[in-house]
Amino acid sequence: MPDAMPKPRAKTLPDAQTVTQVKHWDDRLFSFRCTRPRSLRFRSGEFVMIGLLDDNGKPLLRAYSIASPSWDDELEFYSIKVPDGPLTSRLQHIEVGDQIILRPKPVGTLVHDALLPGKRVWMLATGTGFAPFASLIRDPETYEKFDQVVVMHTCRNVSELEYGRQLVESLQDDPLIGEMVEGKLLYYPTTTREDFPKMGRITDNLTSGKVFEDLGIPPMDPKHDRAMVCGSLAFNIDVKEVLEGFGLREGANSEPMEYVVEKAFVGEGV
Ligand code: FAD
Ligand code: A2P
């Protein structure tokens, strides 16, 4: 009786992990935590493929930055809810105890290894592009390698900043890195379409010099400044031009330089 056969569930797969926490930030964003496979080693800032089984029992996988640091016992992800998105229209309904699929093959360029040593590292994100930086700002290596860590996160609306804001705030009391973070982490959130104390696109706040003025730091200098970029394709293209204008060069795992870039998502028609 093939019609009555139960559909295969993710937990029947070797790569299944159990959801341990889910938090909805607004109608477009949520974060969740899940168990971590013992064998999974990754560098803070990398991404993996995660997903669910589709209606035909086939894995439906998408790239996701791991938002938790490499030392964490669990894994955290920060996700968009795309109303008609093949994966996130379902993923947004996961609950504690559910299973997700995780392919344990981490990759990515937003890693310390892809940057030359420097004094100050800039983490430049729009939207869910904050996810890899949620990992990196919780990693002691970030504070060992740099004297200052500047996080610029820009979204259209205030509610989209909340995950990042709460995370940054929680770091002060973090038993592992609270002391390392103090005085080193400079957080610069802005909105572009809703009133907020600081506003404007990252590109504009860099080219006008407003962010340097507001934070009391000198303009970017390729001798001292390093940058990691994660946002939409349009943002990545524009911010690269700004960074190149300051004299920074793009690096990769195989050839570390002054800045690195990763797409936060692949847009329609791209
Ligand atoms: P899809 O068919 O994948 O996407 C449908 C459309 O929705 C896209 O064409 C695009 O216009 C839009 N869209 C997709 N993702 C986003 C997004 N994150 N923000 C705004 N618009 C989006 N997504 C996350 O939410 N968190 C992550 O940490 C994350 N990391 C990624 C890392 C990499 C390297 C890449 C390439 C993508 C990453 N994504 C991330 C995007 C993710 O892979 C999926 O696209 C997303 O989960 C939506 O899946 P979907 O099947 O519902 O819709
Ligand atoms: P804006 O509201 O001025 O378009 P999106 O939701 O479209 O991915 O955008 C997320 C954030 O990134 C928004 O604040 C948006 O500003 C900003 N942004 C979008 N495209 C660019 C770009 N090319 N350069 C700089 N910032 C951008």
Coordinates of C-alpha atoms and ligand atoms in Angstrom, one line a residue:
M1 CA 0.0 0.0 0.0
P2 CA 2.4 2.7 -1.3
D3 CA 0.0 5.6 -0.6
A4 CA 0.0 4.9 3.1
M5 CA 3.8 4.7 3.4
P6 CA 5.1 7.3 5.8
K7 CA 7.3 9.9 4.1
P8 CA 11.0 9.6 5.0
R9 CA 11.9 12.0 7.8
A10 CA 15.2 13.8 8.2
K11 CA 16.1 11.7 11.2
T12 CA 16.4 8.7 9.0
L13 CA 19.3 10.4 7.3
P14 CA 22.9 10.2 8.7
D15 CA 23.2 14.0 8.6
A16 CA 20.1 14.8 10.7
Q17 CA 20.5 17.2 13.7
T18 CA 18.0 18.0 16.4
V19 CA 16.6 21.6 16.9
T20 CA 17.2 22.8 20.5
Q21 CA 15.9 26.4 20.3
V22 CA 14.0 28.6 18.0
K23 CA 13.5 32.4 18.3
H24 CA 11.4 34.5 15.9
W25 CA 12.7 38.1 15.7
D26 CA 9.9 39.5 13.4
D27 CA 7.8 38.3 10.5
R28 CA 10.9 38.0 8.3
L29 CA 13.7 36.7 10.5
F30 CA 14.3 33.9 13.0
S31 CA 17.2 32.1 14.5
F32 CA 17.6 28.6 15.8
R33 CA 20.1 26.3 17.4
C34 CA 20.6 22.6 16.9
T35 CA 22.9 19.8 18.0
R36 CA 26.4 19.7 16.5
P37 CA 27.8 16.6 14.9
R38 CA 30.8 15.5 16.9
S39 CA 32.9 15.2 13.8
L40 CA 32.1 18.8 12.6
R41 CA 35.2 21.1 12.8
F42 CA 34.8 24.5 11.3
R43 CA 36.4 27.9 11.3
S44 CA 34.3 30.8 12.7
G45 CA 32.7 32.6 9.7
E46 CA 32.3 29.5 7.5
F47 CA 29.0 28.2 6.0
V48 CA 27.5 24.8 5.5
M49 CA 24.5 23.3 3.6
I50 CA 21.4 22.7 5.7
G51 CA 17.8 21.8 4.9
L52 CA 14.8 19.6 5.2
L53 CA 13.3 16.8 3.2
D54 CA 10.9 17.9 0.4
D55 CA 7.5 16.4 -0.3
N56 CA 9.2 13.7 -2.3
G57 CA 11.6 12.8 0.5
K58 CA 14.6 14.4 -1.2
P59 CA 16.9 16.7 0.7
L60 CA 16.2 20.4 0.0
L61 CA 19.4 22.2 1.0
R62 CA 20.6 25.8 1.1
A63 CA 23.9 27.5 2.1
Y64 CA 23.8 28.9 5.6
S65 CA 26.5 30.7 7.6
I66 CA 27.1 29.1 11.0
A67 CA 26.2 32.0 13.4
S68 CA 27.7 30.3 16.4
P69 CA 31.5 30.3 17.1
S70 CA 33.7 27.3 16.5
W71 CA 34.0 26.5 20.2
D72 CA 30.2 26.2 20.9
D73 CA 28.8 22.7 21.6
E74 CA 25.7 23.5 19.5
L75 CA 25.2 25.2 16.1
E76 CA 23.3 28.4 15.6
F77 CA 21.7 29.8 12.4
Y78 CA 20.1 33.1 11.6
S79 CA 17.5 32.9 8.9
I80 CA 15.3 34.9 6.6
K81 CA 11.7 33.8 6.0
V82 CA 11.1 34.0 2.2
P83 CA 7.3 33.6 1.9
D84 CA 7.4 31.4 -1.2
G85 CA 11.0 30.2 -0.7
P86 CA 11.3 26.4 -1.2
L87 CA 13.3 25.9 2.0
T88 CA 12.4 28.8 4.3
S89 CA 8.6 28.6 3.8
R90 CA 9.0 25.3 5.7
L91 CA 12.1 25.9 7.8
Q92 CA 10.4 28.9 9.5
H93 CA 8.0 26.4 11.1
I94 CA 10.6 24.2 12.8
E95 CA 10.2 23.6 16.5
V96 CA 12.3 22.3 19.3
G97 CA 12.8 18.5 18.8
D98 CA 12.4 18.6 15.0
Q99 CA 15.2 17.3 12.8
I100 CA 17.1 19.2 10.1
I101 CA 19.7 18.0 7.7
L102 CA 23.2 19.3 7.9
R103 CA 26.0 18.5 5.5
P104 CA 29.1 18.7 7.6
K105 CA 31.4 20.3 5.0
P106 CA 32.1 23.8 6.1
V107 CA 33.6 26.3 3.6
G108 CA 34.0 30.0 3.1
T109 CA 36.2 33.1 2.8
L110 CA 35.1 35.1 5.9
V111 CA 37.8 33.5 8.0
H112 CA 40.8 34.9 9.8
D113 CA 43.1 32.8 7.6
A114 CA 42.1 34.8 4.5
L115 CA 43.2 38.2 6.0
L116 CA 46.7 39.5 6.6
P117 CA 47.5 40.5 10.2
G118 CA 46.3 44.1 11.0
K119 CA 45.3 46.4 13.8
R120 CA 41.6 46.8 13.1
V121 CA 39.0 44.5 11.5
W122 CA 35.8 45.8 10.0
M123 CA 32.8 43.5 9.7
L124 CA 30.4 45.0 7.1
A125 CA 26.9 43.4 6.8
T126 CA 23.5 44.0 5.5
G127 CA 20.5 41.9 6.5
T128 CA 21.2 38.2 7.3
G129 CA 24.8 38.9 6.2
F130 CA 25.3 39.5 10.0
A131 CA 25.3 35.7 10.5
P132 CA 29.0 35.0 9.9
F133 CA 29.9 37.9 12.1
A134 CA 27.7 36.6 14.9
S135 CA 30.2 33.7 14.9
L136 CA 33.3 35.7 14.5
I137 CA 32.5 38.3 17.3
R138 CA 32.1 35.4 19.7
D139 CA 35.5 33.9 18.8
P140 CA 38.4 34.8 21.1
E141 CA 40.7 34.6 18.0
T142 CA 39.1 37.8 16.7
Y143 CA 40.2 39.7 19.8
E144 CA 43.6 38.0 19.9
K145 CA 44.3 39.1 16.3
F146 CA 42.9 42.6 16.3
D147 CA 43.0 45.6 18.7
Q148 CA 39.7 46.8 17.4
V149 CA 36.7 45.1 15.9
V150 CA 34.2 47.4 14.1
V151 CA 30.8 45.9 13.3
M152 CA 28.7 47.9 10.8
H153 CA 25.2 46.3 10.3
T154 CA 22.6 48.0 8.1
C155 CA 19.0 47.0 7.5
R156 CA 16.0 48.7 6.2
N157 CA 14.1 48.6 9.5
V158 CA 14.8 48.7 13.2
S159 CA 13.4 45.2 14.0
E160 CA 15.9 43.6 11.6
L161 CA 18.8 44.8 13.8
E162 CA 17.5 43.2 17.0
Y163 CA 19.2 39.8 16.7
G164 CA 22.6 41.5 16.3
R165 CA 21.9 44.1 19.0
Q166 CA 21.0 41.6 21.6
L167 CA 24.0 39.4 20.7
V168 CA 26.4 42.3 20.9
E169 CA 24.9 43.4 24.2
S170 CA 25.2 39.9 25.7
L171 CA 28.9 39.7 24.9
Q172 CA 29.8 42.0 27.8
D173 CA 28.6 39.4 30.3
D174 CA 30.0 36.4 28.4
P175 CA 32.3 34.4 30.7
L176 CA 34.6 33.4 27.9
I177 CA 35.1 36.6 26.0
G178 CA 33.5 39.4 28.0
E179 CA 36.8 40.8 29.1
M180 CA 38.4 40.5 25.7
V181 CA 35.5 42.4 24.0
E182 CA 35.5 45.3 26.4
G183 CA 36.7 48.5 24.7
K184 CA 37.6 46.5 21.5
L185 CA 34.3 45.9 19.9
L186 CA 32.7 49.0 18.2
Y187 CA 29.1 48.3 17.1
Y188 CA 27.6 50.6 14.4
P189 CA 24.1 49.6 13.5
T190 CA 22.1 51.8 11.0
T191 CA 18.8 51.7 9.3
T192 CA 17.9 53.1 5.9
R193 CA 14.1 53.2 5.8
E194 CA 13.0 53.7 9.4
D195 CA 14.0 56.3 12.0
F196 CA 16.9 55.2 14.2
P197 CA 19.7 57.1 16.1
K198 CA 22.1 56.3 13.3
M199 CA 21.0 56.0 9.7
G200 CA 22.5 55.5 6.2
R201 CA 24.0 52.9 4.0
I202 CA 27.4 51.4 5.0
T203 CA 28.9 52.6 1.7
D204 CA 27.7 56.2 2.3
N205 CA 28.9 56.2 5.9
L206 CA 32.3 55.1 4.9
T207 CA 32.8 57.4 1.9
S208 CA 31.4 60.5 3.8
G209 CA 33.7 59.7 6.7
K210 CA 30.8 59.8 9.1
V211 CA 31.5 56.4 10.7
F212 CA 35.2 57.4 11.4
E213 CA 34.1 60.7 12.9
D214 CA 31.4 59.0 15.0
L215 CA 33.7 56.3 16.3
G216 CA 36.7 58.5 16.7
I217 CA 39.0 56.4 14.5
P218 CA 41.1 57.3 11.5
P219 CA 39.9 56.6 7.9
M220 CA 40.8 53.1 6.6
D221 CA 44.4 52.5 5.8
P222 CA 45.6 49.3 4.1
K223 CA 48.5 49.1 6.5
H224 CA 46.2 48.7 9.6
D225 CA 42.7 48.0 8.5
R226 CA 41.1 44.7 7.4
A227 CA 37.6 44.1 6.3
M228 CA 35.1 41.2 6.0
V229 CA 32.0 41.8 3.8
C230 CA 28.7 39.9 3.7
G231 CA 25.5 41.2 2.1
S232 CA 23.5 41.2 -1.1
L233 CA 25.3 41.1 -4.4
A234 CA 24.6 44.8 -5.1
F235 CA 26.0 45.7 -1.6
N236 CA 29.0 43.6 -2.0
I237 CA 29.9 45.1 -5.4
D238 CA 29.5 48.7 -4.1
V239 CA 31.4 48.1 -0.8
K240 CA 34.2 46.4 -2.6
E241 CA 34.7 49.6 -4.7
V242 CA 34.8 51.7 -1.5
L243 CA 37.3 49.4 0.1
E244 CA 39.5 49.4 -3.0
G245 CA 39.3 53.2 -2.9
F246 CA 40.9 53.1 0.5
G247 CA 43.6 50.8 -1.0
L248 CA 42.5 47.5 0.4
R249 CA 42.9 44.4 -1.8
E250 CA 40.6 41.3 -1.9
G251 CA 42.0 38.1 -0.4
A252 CA 41.2 34.5 -0.3
N253 CA 42.0 31.4 1.7
S254 CA 44.8 30.7 -0.8
E255 CA 46.1 34.3 -0.8
P256 CA 45.4 36.4 2.3
M257 CA 45.0 40.1 1.7
E258 CA 43.2 43.1 3.3
Y259 CA 39.6 42.2 2.8
V260 CA 37.3 39.3 2.0
V261 CA 33.7 39.0 0.7
E262 CA 30.9 36.4 0.8
K263 CA 27.4 36.6 -0.6
A264 CA 24.7 36.6 2.1
F265 CA 22.3 35.1 -0.5
V266 CA 22.0 34.6 -4.2
G267 CA 19.4 37.0 -5.6
E268 CA 16.9 36.4 -8.3
G269 CA 18.4 36.3 -11.8
V270 CA 22.0 36.3 -10.4
Ligands
FAD1 P1 15.6 30.7 -2.3 O1 15.0 30.1 -3.5 O2 16.9 30.2 -1.9 O3 15.6 32.2 -2.4 C1 14.5 33.0 -3.0 C2 14.8 34.4 -3.0 O4 14.8 35.0 -1.7 C3 16.2 34.7 -3.6 O5 16.3 34.8 -4.9 C4 16.5 36.1 -2.9 O6 15.9 37.1 -3.7 C5 15.7 36.0 -1.6 N1 16.6 35.6 -0.4 C6 17.2 34.4 -0.2 N2 17.9 34.4 0.9 C7 17.8 35.7 1.4 C8 18.4 36.3 2.6 N3 19.2 35.6 3.4 N4 18.1 37.6 2.7 C9 17.3 38.3 1.9 N5 16.8 37.7 0.8 C10 17.0 36.4 0.6 N6 20.3 32.8 4.3 C11 20.0 33.1 5.6 O7 18.8 33.4 5.9 N7 21.0 33.0 6.6 C12 22.2 32.7 6.3 O8 23.1 32.6 7.2 C13 22.6 32.4 4.9 N8 23.8 32.2 4.5 C14 24.2 32.0 3.2 C15 25.5 31.8 2.8 C16 25.8 31.7 1.5 C17 27.3 31.5 1.1 C18 24.8 31.8 0.5 C19 25.1 31.6 -1.0 C20 23.5 31.9 0.9 C21 23.1 32.1 2.2 N9 21.8 32.3 2.6 C22 21.5 32.5 3.9 C23 20.7 32.2 1.7 C24 20.1 30.8 1.7 O9 21.0 29.9 1.1 C25 18.7 30.7 1.0 O10 18.7 31.4 -0.1 C26 17.6 31.1 1.9 O11 17.6 30.3 3.1 C27 16.2 31.1 1.3 O12 16.0 29.8 0.8 P2 14.7 29.4 0.1 O13 14.8 28.1 -0.5 O14 13.5 29.7 1.0 O15 14.5 30.5 -1.1
A2P2 P1 18.4 50.9 1.1 O1 17.2 50.8 2.0 O2 18.9 52.3 0.9 O3 18.2 50.2 -0.2 P2 18.0 44.7 1.1 O4 16.9 44.4 2.0 O5 17.6 45.4 -0.2 O6 19.0 43.6 0.8 O7 18.9 45.8 1.8 C1 19.4 45.7 3.1 C2 20.1 46.9 3.5 O8 21.3 47.1 2.6 C3 19.3 48.2 3.3 O9 19.5 49.0 4.4 C4 19.7 48.8 2.0 O10 19.6 50.2 1.9 C5 21.2 48.4 2.0 N1 21.7 48.3 0.6 C6 21.1 47.6 -0.4 N2 21.9 47.7 -1.5 C7 23.0 48.4 -1.2 C8 24.1 48.8 -1.9 N3 24.3 48.6 -3.2 N4 25.0 49.6 -1.2 C9 24.9 49.8 0.1 N5 23.8 49.5 0.8 C10 22.9 48.8 0.2

